[in-house]
Coordinates of C-alpha atoms and ligand atoms in Angstrom, one line a residue:
X19 CA 28.0 44.4 -21.6
X20 CA 28.0 40.9 -22.7
X21 CA 25.3 39.1 -24.5
X22 CA 25.1 35.3 -24.3
X23 CA 22.4 33.4 -26.4
X24 CA 20.4 30.5 -25.3
X25 CA 17.0 29.1 -25.6
X26 CA 14.0 30.9 -24.0
X27 CA 11.8 28.7 -22.2
X28 CA 9.6 31.1 -20.3
X29 CA 9.1 34.4 -21.4
X30 CA 9.6 37.8 -19.8
X31 CA 12.5 40.0 -19.1
X32 CA 14.0 40.6 -15.4
X33 CA 17.2 42.3 -14.2
X34 CA 18.8 41.4 -10.8
X35 CA 21.8 40.2 -8.9
X36 CA 23.2 37.1 -10.0
X37 CA 23.5 34.1 -7.5
X38 CA 25.7 31.6 -9.2
X39 CA 25.1 27.9 -8.4
X40 CA 27.5 25.3 -9.6
X41 CA 26.2 21.7 -9.3
X42 CA 28.9 19.8 -11.3
X43 CA 31.1 18.8 -8.5
X44 CA 34.7 19.3 -8.9
X45 CA 36.0 16.5 -6.8
X46 CA 39.5 16.4 -5.5
X47 CA 41.4 13.1 -5.3
X48 CA 43.3 12.1 -2.4
X49 CA 44.7 8.9 -1.0
X50 CA 43.1 7.3 2.1
X51 CA 45.4 5.3 4.5
X52 CA 44.3 1.7 5.0
X53 CA 42.9 2.3 8.7
X54 CA 40.8 5.1 7.2
X55 CA 39.1 3.1 4.4
X56 CA 36.1 1.7 6.3
X57 CA 35.5 5.4 7.6
X58 CA 35.4 6.4 3.9
X59 CA 32.9 3.5 3.3
X60 CA 30.8 4.6 6.2
X61 CA 30.7 8.2 4.6
X62 CA 29.6 7.0 1.4
X63 CA 26.9 4.8 3.0
X64 CA 25.9 7.8 5.2
X65 CA 25.6 10.1 2.0
X66 CA 23.4 7.5 0.4
X67 CA 21.1 7.4 3.3
X68 CA 20.9 11.1 3.3
X69 CA 20.2 11.3 -0.3
X70 CA 17.5 8.7 -0.1
X71 CA 15.8 10.6 2.8
X72 CA 15.9 13.7 0.8
X73 CA 14.6 12.5 -2.5
X74 CA 11.7 11.0 -0.6
X75 CA 10.8 14.1 1.1
X76 CA 11.1 15.9 -2.4
X77 CA 8.8 13.4 -3.8
X78 CA 6.2 13.6 -0.8
X79 CA 6.1 17.4 -1.3
X80 CA 5.8 17.3 -4.9
X81 CA 3.1 14.8 -4.8
X82 CA 1.0 17.1 -2.5
X83 CA 1.6 20.0 -4.8
X84 CA 2.6 18.6 -8.2
X85 CA 1.7 14.9 -8.4
X86 CA 2.3 14.8 -12.1
X87 CA 5.8 15.6 -11.4
X88 CA 6.7 13.5 -8.5
X89 CA 7.4 10.5 -10.3
X90 CA 10.6 12.5 -11.8
X91 CA 12.4 11.1 -8.8
X92 CA 11.7 7.4 -9.0
X93 CA 14.5 6.9 -11.5
X94 CA 16.9 8.6 -8.9
X95 CA 15.6 6.4 -6.2
X96 CA 16.2 3.4 -8.0
X97 CA 19.4 4.5 -9.2
X98 CA 20.6 4.8 -5.5
X99 CA 20.4 1.1 -5.2
X100 CA 22.0 0.3 -8.9
X101 CA 25.1 -1.9 -8.1
X102 CA 26.9 0.1 -10.9
X103 CA 26.7 3.1 -9.1
X104 CA 27.4 3.4 -5.4
X105 CA 28.6 -0.1 -4.4
X106 CA 30.9 0.2 -7.6
X107 CA 32.2 3.6 -5.7
X108 CA 32.4 1.5 -2.7
X109 CA 34.8 -0.9 -4.5
X110 CA 36.8 1.9 -6.0
X111 CA 37.4 3.3 -2.6
X112 CA 38.4 -0.2 -1.3
X113 CA 40.7 -1.1 -4.2
X114 CA 42.2 2.2 -5.1
X115 CA 42.1 3.7 -1.5
X116 CA 40.6 7.1 -2.7
X117 CA 38.3 9.3 -1.3
X118 CA 34.6 8.8 -1.7
X119 CA 34.1 12.1 -3.5
X120 CA 36.6 11.0 -6.3
X121 CA 35.1 7.4 -6.6
X122 CA 31.7 8.6 -7.1
X123 CA 33.1 11.1 -9.7
X124 CA 34.9 8.0 -11.3
X125 CA 31.6 6.0 -11.5
X126 CA 29.9 9.0 -13.0
X127 CA 32.7 9.1 -15.9
X128 CA 32.2 5.4 -16.4
X129 CA 28.5 5.9 -16.6
X130 CA 28.9 8.8 -19.0
X131 CA 30.8 7.1 -21.3
X132 CA 28.2 4.2 -21.4
X133 CA 25.4 6.8 -22.2
X134 CA 27.1 8.5 -24.8
X135 CA 27.2 5.1 -26.8
X136 CA 23.3 4.8 -26.2
X137 CA 21.2 5.8 -29.7
X138 CA 17.8 5.9 -27.8
X139 CA 17.4 9.8 -26.8
X140 CA 15.2 9.0 -23.9
X141 CA 18.0 6.8 -22.2
X142 CA 20.5 9.4 -23.1
X143 CA 18.3 12.0 -21.1
X144 CA 18.7 9.8 -17.9
X145 CA 22.2 10.9 -17.8
X146 CA 20.7 14.1 -16.5
X147 CA 19.3 11.7 -13.7
X148 CA 22.5 10.3 -12.9
X149 CA 24.3 13.7 -12.8
X150 CA 21.7 15.1 -10.7
X151 CA 22.1 12.2 -8.4
X152 CA 25.9 12.3 -8.1
X153 CA 25.6 15.9 -7.4
X154 CA 23.3 15.1 -4.5
X155 CA 25.5 12.3 -3.0
X156 CA 28.5 14.7 -3.4
X157 CA 26.8 17.3 -1.7
X158 CA 25.9 14.9 1.3
X159 CA 29.4 13.9 1.4
X160 CA 30.4 17.3 2.7
X161 CA 31.2 17.1 6.3
X162 CA 28.8 20.2 6.9
X163 CA 26.2 18.6 5.0
X164 CA 25.0 21.5 3.3
X165 CA 21.5 21.4 1.3
X166 CA 21.0 23.1 -1.8
X167 CA 18.5 25.0 0.4
X168 CA 21.3 26.0 2.7
X169 CA 23.1 27.3 -0.2
X170 CA 20.4 29.1 -1.6
X171 CA 20.0 31.1 1.8
X172 CA 21.7 34.0 0.3
X173 CA 18.8 34.6 -2.3
X174 CA 16.8 37.8 -1.8
X175 CA 14.0 39.3 -3.7
X176 CA 16.5 40.9 -6.3
X177 CA 18.0 37.5 -7.2
X178 CA 18.5 35.9 -10.5
X179 CA 19.7 32.3 -10.4
X180 CA 22.5 31.3 -12.7
X181 CA 23.4 27.6 -12.7
X182 CA 25.5 25.3 -14.6
X183 CA 22.4 23.1 -14.4
X184 CA 19.0 23.5 -12.7
X185 CA 18.1 20.0 -12.1
X186 CA 14.3 19.2 -11.1
X187 CA 15.3 18.3 -7.6
X188 CA 17.2 21.6 -7.1
X189 CA 14.3 23.4 -8.6
X190 CA 12.1 21.9 -6.1
X191 CA 14.0 23.2 -3.2
X192 CA 14.4 26.8 -4.4
X193 CA 12.2 29.3 -2.8
X194 CA 10.7 30.8 -6.1
X195 CA 9.0 33.9 -4.3
X196 CA 12.8 35.0 -4.1
X197 CA 13.9 34.3 -7.5
X198 CA 13.4 36.8 -10.4
X199 CA 14.4 34.5 -13.3
X200 CA 17.0 31.9 -14.1
X201 CA 19.5 30.9 -16.7
X202 CA 21.3 27.7 -17.2
X203 CA 24.2 26.4 -19.0
X204 CA 22.4 23.1 -19.7
X205 CA 19.5 23.0 -22.1
X206 CA 17.2 20.3 -23.2
X207 CA 18.1 18.1 -20.2
X208 CA 16.2 20.3 -17.9
X209 CA 13.0 20.2 -19.9
X210 CA 11.2 19.7 -16.7
X211 CA 12.6 22.6 -15.3
X212 CA 11.4 24.6 -18.1
X213 CA 7.6 23.6 -17.4
X214 CA 8.2 24.4 -13.7
X215 CA 9.6 27.9 -14.9
X216 CA 6.6 28.4 -16.8
X217 CA 4.2 27.3 -14.5
X218 CA 5.9 29.8 -11.9
X219 CA 5.8 32.5 -14.5
X220 CA 9.5 32.9 -13.9
X221 CA 11.5 34.3 -17.1
X222 CA 14.0 31.7 -18.0
X223 CA 16.7 31.0 -20.4
X224 CA 18.7 27.8 -20.8
X225 CA 21.2 26.3 -23.0
X226 CA 23.8 29.1 -22.6
X227 CA 26.7 26.7 -22.6
X228 CA 28.9 28.5 -20.1
X229 CA 27.1 31.3 -18.6
X230 CA 28.0 30.0 -14.9
X231 CA 31.6 30.4 -15.7
X232 CA 30.9 33.8 -17.2
X233 CA 28.9 35.4 -14.6
X234 CA 30.3 36.5 -11.3
X235 CA 28.3 36.2 -7.9
X236 CA 26.8 39.4 -7.4
X237 CA 26.9 40.9 -10.9
X238 CA 24.0 42.6 -12.4
X239 CA 22.4 40.6 -15.3
X240 CA 19.3 40.7 -17.4
X241 CA 17.4 37.3 -18.1
X242 CA 15.4 37.9 -21.5
X243 CA 13.2 34.9 -21.9
X244 CA 11.5 36.4 -24.8
X245 CA 14.6 37.0 -26.7
X246 CA 16.3 34.1 -25.5
X247 CA 19.3 36.0 -23.8
X248 CA 21.3 36.7 -20.8
X249 CA 23.1 40.1 -20.5
X250 CA 26.1 40.4 -18.3
X251 CA 26.6 44.0 -17.0
X252 CA 23.8 45.4 -19.0
X253 CA 23.9 49.0 -20.5
X254 CA 21.4 51.4 -18.9
X255 CA 19.3 51.2 -21.8
X256 CA 19.1 47.4 -21.3
X257 CA 18.2 47.8 -17.5
X258 CA 15.6 50.5 -18.4
X259 CA 13.9 48.2 -20.7
X260 CA 13.9 45.5 -18.2
X261 CA 12.5 47.9 -15.7
X262 CA 9.9 48.9 -18.2
X263 CA 8.7 45.4 -18.7
X264 CA 8.6 44.7 -15.0
X265 CA 6.6 47.9 -14.6
X266 CA 4.3 46.6 -17.6
X267 CA 3.8 43.4 -15.6
X268 CA 3.0 45.3 -12.5
X269 CA 0.0 43.7 -10.7
X270 CA -2.3 46.6 -11.7
X271 CA -1.9 46.4 -15.2
X272 CA -1.1 42.6 -15.2
X273 CA -4.1 42.0 -13.5
X274 CA -6.4 43.5 -16.1
X275 CA -4.3 41.5 -18.7
X276 CA -4.8 38.3 -16.7
X277 CA -8.5 38.7 -16.3
X278 CA -9.0 39.0 -19.7
X279 CA -10.9 36.0 -21.2
X280 CA -9.0 33.8 -23.3
X281 CA -9.6 33.5 -27.0
X282 CA -8.1 32.8 -30.2
X283 CA -6.8 35.5 -32.5
X284 CA -9.9 35.0 -34.6
X285 CA -12.1 35.5 -31.6
X286 CA -13.0 31.7 -30.6
X287 CA -13.6 31.9 -26.9
X288 CA -11.6 29.4 -24.9
X289 CA -12.4 28.7 -21.2
X290 CA -9.3 28.1 -19.1
X291 CA -9.8 27.0 -15.6
X292 CA -7.5 26.0 -12.9
X293 CA -6.8 22.6 -11.3
X294 CA -6.2 22.9 -7.5
X295 CA -5.3 20.6 -4.6
X296 CA -5.9 22.7 -1.6
X297 CA -8.4 25.3 -0.9
X298 CA -5.7 27.7 -0.4
X299 CA -4.8 27.4 -3.9
X300 CA -7.8 29.5 -4.8
X301 CA -5.7 32.7 -4.8
X302 CA -3.2 31.5 -7.0
X303 CA -6.0 30.4 -9.5
X304 CA -7.6 33.8 -9.3
X305 CA -4.2 35.6 -9.6
X306 CA -3.5 33.6 -12.7
X307 CA -6.7 34.5 -14.4
X308 CA -8.7 31.5 -14.3
X309 CA -12.3 31.7 -15.0
X310 CA -13.4 29.0 -12.6
X311 CA -12.0 25.9 -10.9
X312 CA -12.1 23.0 -13.3
X313 CA -10.8 20.4 -11.1
X314 CA -10.8 20.7 -7.2
X315 CA -9.1 17.4 -6.2
X316 CA -11.0 17.1 -3.0
X317 CA -9.2 13.7 -2.1
X318 CA -6.5 15.9 -0.6
X319 CA -8.9 16.5 2.4
X320 CA -8.4 12.8 2.7
X321 CA -4.8 12.3 2.1
X322 CA -3.6 15.6 3.8
X323 CA -4.8 14.4 7.1
X324 CA -5.4 17.9 7.9
X325 CA -9.0 17.7 8.8
X326 CA -11.6 15.1 9.6
X327 CA -12.9 14.4 6.2
X328 CA -15.9 12.5 7.7
X329 CA -17.2 15.7 9.2
X330 CA -19.9 16.9 6.9
X331 CA -20.0 20.3 8.5
X332 CA -16.0 20.8 8.0
X333 CA -16.4 19.7 4.4
X334 CA -19.3 21.9 3.8
X335 CA -17.4 25.1 5.3
X336 CA -14.5 24.2 2.8
X337 CA -16.6 23.8 -0.2
X338 CA -18.8 26.9 0.7
X339 CA -15.6 29.1 1.2
X340 CA -14.2 27.8 -2.1
X341 CA -17.5 28.7 -4.0
X342 CA -17.8 32.0 -2.7
X343 CA -14.0 32.7 -3.3
X344 CA -14.5 32.0 -6.9
X345 CA -17.8 33.5 -7.6
X346 CA -19.4 33.9 -10.1
X347 CA -17.0 31.5 -11.7
X348 CA -18.0 27.7 -11.7
X349 CA -16.2 25.3 -9.3
X350 CA -16.1 21.6 -10.3
X351 CA -15.3 19.5 -7.3
X352 CA -14.2 15.9 -8.0
X353 CA -15.4 13.5 -5.2
X354 CA -12.7 11.7 -3.6
X355 CA -10.4 10.1 -5.9
X356 CA -8.5 7.9 -3.4
X357 CA -7.5 4.1 -3.4
X358 CA -8.3 1.5 -0.7
X359 CA -4.8 1.8 0.8
X360 CA -4.8 5.6 1.1
X361 CA -8.4 5.6 2.7
X362 CA -7.3 2.6 5.1
X363 CA -4.1 4.6 6.3
X364 CA -6.0 7.5 7.1
X365 CA -8.9 5.4 8.8
X366 CA -6.1 3.2 10.6
X367 CA -5.7 5.4 13.5
X368 CA -9.2 6.4 14.2
X369 CA -12.1 4.5 15.9
X370 CA -14.3 3.3 13.1
X371 CA -17.6 2.0 13.9
X372 CA -18.4 0.3 10.5
X373 CA -15.2 -1.9 10.8
X374 CA -14.5 -1.8 7.2
X375 CA -10.8 -2.8 6.2
X376 CA -9.6 -3.9 2.8
X377 CA -9.1 -7.6 2.7
X378 CA -5.3 -6.9 2.5
X379 CA -3.3 -3.9 1.5
X380 CA -3.0 -3.4 -2.2
X381 CA -1.0 -0.7 -3.9
X382 CA -2.9 -0.9 -7.2
X383 CA -4.3 2.4 -8.4
X384 CA -6.5 0.4 -10.8
X385 CA -8.5 -1.5 -8.3
X386 CA -10.8 0.0 -5.8
X387 CA -10.3 3.6 -6.4
X388 CA -12.2 7.0 -7.1
X389 CA -15.9 6.5 -7.6
X390 CA -15.7 2.7 -7.4
X391 CA -14.5 3.1 -3.7
X392 CA -17.0 5.9 -2.8
X393 CA -19.8 3.4 -4.0
X394 CA -18.3 0.7 -1.8
X395 CA -18.4 3.1 1.0
X396 CA -21.8 5.0 0.7
X397 CA -21.4 6.2 4.3
X398 CA -18.5 8.4 3.3
X399 CA -19.7 9.3 0.0
X400 CA -23.1 10.6 1.4
X401 CA -21.3 12.8 3.8
X402 CA -19.2 14.3 0.9
X403 CA -22.5 14.7 -1.2
X404 CA -24.5 16.1 1.4
X405 CA -21.7 18.6 2.2
X406 CA -21.6 19.4 -1.6
X407 CA -25.3 19.9 -2.1
X408 CA -25.5 22.4 1.1
X409 CA -22.6 24.4 -0.1
X410 CA -24.2 24.7 -3.9
X411 CA -26.4 27.5 -2.5
X412 CA -23.3 29.6 -2.2
X413 CA -22.1 29.6 -5.9
X414 CA -21.9 27.8 -8.9
X415 CA -21.0 24.1 -8.3
X416 CA -20.4 21.1 -10.3
X417 CA -19.8 17.5 -9.0
X418 CA -17.6 15.4 -10.9
X419 CA -17.1 11.4 -10.4
X420 CA -13.6 10.1 -10.9
X421 CA -12.5 6.9 -12.5
X422 CA -15.7 5.9 -14.0
X423 CA -15.7 2.7 -16.3
X424 CA -19.4 1.9 -16.7
X425 CA -22.9 3.7 -17.2
X426 CA -24.2 1.5 -14.1
X427 CA -21.6 3.2 -11.9
X428 CA -22.6 6.7 -13.2
X429 CA -26.5 5.6 -12.5
X430 CA -25.4 4.4 -8.9
X431 CA -23.6 7.8 -8.3
X432 CA -26.8 9.7 -9.5
X433 CA -28.8 7.8 -7.2
X434 CA -26.4 8.5 -4.3
X435 CA -26.9 12.2 -5.2
X436 CA -30.7 12.0 -5.1
X437 CA -30.4 10.1 -1.6
X438 CA -28.2 12.9 -0.3
X439 CA -30.7 15.4 -1.5
X440 CA -33.6 13.6 0.3
X441 CA -31.4 13.6 3.6
X442 CA -31.1 17.2 3.3
X443 CA -34.7 17.7 2.4
X444 CA -35.7 15.8 5.4
X445 CA -33.7 18.2 7.5
X446 CA -35.6 21.0 6.1
X447 CA -33.2 22.3 3.9
X448 CA -33.6 23.5 0.3
X449 CA -31.6 21.8 -2.3
X450 CA -30.4 23.2 -5.7
X451 CA -29.9 21.5 -8.8
X452 CA -26.1 20.5 -9.2
X453 CA -24.7 19.4 -12.4
X454 CA -23.2 16.1 -12.2
X455 CA -20.6 15.1 -14.7
X456 CA -17.9 12.2 -15.1
X457 CA -14.1 12.3 -15.7
X458 CA -13.1 10.3 -18.9
X459 CA -9.9 8.8 -17.9
X460 CA -10.5 5.1 -18.5
X461 CA -10.6 3.9 -22.1
X462 CA -13.8 2.0 -21.5
X463 CA -15.4 5.5 -20.6
X464 CA -14.0 6.9 -23.7
X465 CA -15.4 4.2 -26.2
X466 CA -18.7 4.6 -24.3
X467 CA -18.7 8.2 -24.4
X468 CA -21.7 8.3 -26.4
X469 CA -23.7 6.1 -23.9
X470 CA -22.5 8.1 -20.9
X471 CA -23.2 11.5 -22.4
X472 CA -27.0 10.7 -22.5
X473 CA -26.9 10.6 -18.6
X474 CA -24.6 13.0 -17.5
X475 CA -24.4 16.8 -17.6
X476 CA -20.7 17.3 -18.7
X477 CA -17.5 15.6 -19.4
X478 CA -14.0 15.9 -18.3
X479 CA -11.2 14.2 -19.9
X480 CA -8.5 13.1 -17.5
X481 CA -5.8 12.5 -19.9
X482 CA -3.2 11.7 -17.0
X483 CA -4.8 8.5 -16.3
X484 CA -6.4 8.1 -19.9
X485 CA -2.9 8.0 -21.2
X486 CA -1.3 5.3 -19.0
X487 CA -4.5 3.0 -19.2
X488 CA -4.8 3.3 -22.8
X489 CA -1.4 2.8 -23.7
X490 CA -0.7 0.4 -20.8
X491 CA 2.1 2.5 -19.2
X492 CA 2.7 2.9 -15.6
X493 CA 4.4 6.3 -15.2
X494 CA 5.9 5.2 -12.0
X495 CA 7.7 2.5 -13.8
X496 CA 10.8 4.0 -15.2
X497 CA 11.3 1.1 -17.7
X498 CA 8.3 1.8 -19.6
X499 CA 7.5 5.5 -18.7
X500 CA 9.0 6.7 -22.0
X501 CA 6.2 5.1 -23.8
X502 CA 3.8 7.6 -22.1
X503 CA 3.1 9.6 -24.8
X504 CA 0.5 12.5 -24.9
X505 CA 0.8 12.8 -28.5
X506 CA 0.2 9.0 -29.4
X507 CA -2.2 9.0 -32.3
X508 CA -4.5 6.6 -30.1
X509 CA -4.9 9.4 -27.3
X510 CA -5.6 11.8 -29.9
X511 CA -8.2 9.8 -31.6
X512 CA -9.8 9.2 -28.3
X513 CA -9.9 12.8 -27.2
X514 CA -11.7 13.4 -30.5
X515 CA -14.2 10.8 -30.1
X516 CA -15.1 11.9 -26.7
X517 CA -15.5 15.5 -28.0
X518 CA -17.7 14.4 -30.9
X519 CA -19.8 12.4 -28.4
X520 CA -20.1 15.5 -26.0
X521 CA -21.0 17.8 -28.7
X522 CA -23.7 15.5 -30.1
X523 CA -25.4 15.4 -26.8
X524 CA -24.8 19.2 -26.4
X525 CA -23.0 18.8 -23.1
X526 CA -19.7 20.7 -22.1
X527 CA -16.4 18.9 -22.5
X528 CA -13.3 20.1 -20.9
X529 CA -9.8 18.5 -20.5
X530 CA -7.9 18.7 -17.2
X531 CA -4.7 16.6 -17.6
X532 CA -1.4 17.9 -17.6
X533 CA -1.0 17.8 -21.4
X534 CA -3.0 21.0 -21.7
X535 CA -0.2 23.1 -19.7
X536 CA 1.9 22.6 -22.7
X537 CA 1.2 25.3 -24.8
X538 CA 2.1 23.4 -28.0
X539 CA -0.1 20.6 -27.1
X540 CA -2.9 23.0 -26.2
X541 CA -3.1 24.3 -29.7
X542 CA -3.6 21.0 -31.1
X543 CA -6.1 20.2 -28.5
X544 CA -7.9 23.4 -29.6
X545 CA -7.5 22.2 -33.2
X546 CA -9.3 19.1 -32.1
X547 CA -12.3 21.2 -31.4
X548 CA -11.9 21.6 -27.5
X549 CA -12.6 24.9 -26.1
X550 CA -12.5 24.3 -22.5
X551 CA -9.4 23.3 -20.4
X552 CA -8.4 23.1 -16.8
X553 CA -4.8 23.3 -15.9
X554 CA -2.3 24.1 -13.1
X555 CA -2.9 27.9 -12.5
X556 CA 0.8 28.9 -13.4
X557 CA 0.4 27.6 -17.0
X558 CA -2.8 29.8 -17.7
X559 CA -1.2 33.2 -18.5
X560 CA 1.2 31.5 -21.1
X561 CA -1.6 29.8 -22.6
X562 CA -3.9 32.8 -22.9
X563 CA -0.8 34.6 -24.9
X564 CA -0.2 31.6 -26.9
X565 CA -3.9 31.2 -28.0
X566 CA -4.3 34.7 -28.7
X567 CA -1.6 34.7 -31.4
X568 CA -3.4 31.7 -33.3
X569 CA -6.3 31.5 -35.6
X570 CA -8.8 28.7 -35.0
X571 CA -9.0 27.9 -38.5
X572 CA -5.4 27.2 -38.8
X573 CA -5.4 25.1 -35.7
X574 CA -8.1 22.9 -37.0
X575 CA -6.2 22.4 -40.4
X576 CA -3.1 21.5 -38.3
X577 CA -5.3 19.0 -36.3
X578 CA -6.4 17.5 -39.6
X579 CA -2.9 17.1 -40.8
X580 CA -1.7 15.6 -37.5
X581 CA -4.6 13.1 -37.4
X582 CA -3.4 11.4 -40.4
X583 CA 0.1 10.8 -39.2
X584 CA 1.3 7.6 -37.9
X585 CA 4.2 8.3 -35.5
X586 CA 4.7 10.2 -32.5
X587 CA 8.1 11.7 -34.0
X588 CA 6.1 12.9 -37.1
X589 CA 3.3 14.4 -34.9
X590 CA 5.9 16.4 -32.7
X591 CA 7.8 17.7 -35.9
X592 CA 4.8 18.8 -37.7
X593 CA 3.4 20.5 -34.6
X594 CA 6.4 22.4 -33.8
X595 CA 7.1 23.2 -37.3
X596 CA 3.8 24.7 -37.9
X597 CA 3.8 26.4 -34.6
X598 CA 7.1 28.1 -35.5
X599 CA 5.4 29.3 -38.8
X600 CA 2.4 30.6 -36.8
X601 CA 5.1 32.9 -35.2
X602 CA 4.3 31.8 -31.7
X603 CA 6.2 33.7 -28.9
X604 CA 9.6 32.7 -28.9
X605 CA 10.7 30.3 -26.4
X606 CA 7.6 28.8 -25.1
X607 CA 7.4 25.7 -27.3
X608 CA 11.4 25.0 -27.1
Ligands
LIG6 C1 -6.2 12.8 -15.0 O1 -6.2 11.7 -14.9 O2 -5.9 13.4 -16.0 C2 -6.2 13.9 -14.1 C3 -6.6 15.2 -14.0 O3 -6.7 13.4 -12.6 P1 -5.5 12.9 -11.7 O4 -4.1 13.5 -12.3 O5 -5.6 13.7 -10.2 O6 -5.6 11.6 -11.8
LIG7 MG1 -7.2 10.9 -12.9

């Protein structure tokens, strides 16, 4: 048996047969006769076009399922057009008369040399994106044009994936229902893949250096995410330990474990809800042990195009099924958070009597969006509110308004709820009281949280937007996205301010941004006094486990210390050091 040490990024132990995936292309060099140079250039161009189409497809798929991760591929799409990459490879093909694979490899080496000189760790990390992209271009240069999905066809339910590097784009194409666990040679560069592993609840070890060379395809291996190890040809005892662990995680036992409400080690209850995009995600939320749905992004009814979102009965049926499916848990439905362009594109192909069109197409996500757009389209808003109020009889519903920046908007929204209730009463339907809350995701809302708190039933802090608007950083803009920092002191102070405003008025406050899915950050948020969160379902079991090991008084002391720090680096260092001392389960914060 061989034991390789790495960094556990997702806990759990699994045994399985290795499927080995080497992404780093070992390109061969060969000369091209002059009359074949054009053909070689055409291959390169074709590969670029195919790579672009694949990246766009992945991005679209992710933006439906994991919108917060879809911008991961913006950098690669930009790089496809960078003159230093593929046009430079074309020059090498032309001047040196070599095959396209070799030229691409050369360019990557040149890039690598430049990146090595860069001091900025963020920019150095971009090398991972270049490597990912080069791997893709290489793959598409193959005449049979195999995709990773084809390459991964040999996966079955007993597979453990061993790769030199599991880049986000490859991870997005893996059928995770068929992968028991994974291990990679590379480490920190695949941080986003580590997030995916945790959210998928798949044991994973990274940073193993040369596992992909040591493991033969088909060999039996054990991935131990808790001990940060990969065992090759494990002993019978190790196999039995893995089997026992899998047994312990068997649904029957695991279910009870998962259903247990979350609390800190000293018994402070923490409410963990799920963020979902599609009604079908309810099963995943329940499976993960969510108490309720803290954020249902109802706008997917608009953007997915699956149903006619203007049909009150269709909406009513969807909300009703969701409330019944989650009972007795609370379901918080966020009213449509679309912008005018998304709405216009969904209405474009349909006969539409009101004749409303945006003046001109605008891509801005800062304009007429969320509640602002709902108020500009009372006809659509009222349909949604009626459907929601009708469904409310079938469970515990809360209505949440997105993108609120003033008390006036909130009052208008409340008036719309009252009008919708009148519509129903006129129809002879009984109307139950439904709490109405707002998302705090625009700095103006955070700064006026004390005023808003007097007029709403609950707050939900949406840090995904709050961070970008507070720090003036568009996450989609690669040039500034490294400034997108959940641990920026301004963000922590704003969260504290909103939490205090809510507590003073005794209204519930939760946080549903992606930052809560990171267990290290979550513990800090608990230290800041938050006790309700909503997150991607896969993150809930890990969050429960981490919280159960930590005392709330220690977390409060940690938050007090962190609030005095001036830089993100210091905050990160103190946070991780403190959590290490608090004997957090290994691997979760690495
Ligand atoms: C947020 O802004 O934090 C949020 C949860 O909403 P979304 O990511 O859908 O904008
Ligand atoms: Mg938002």
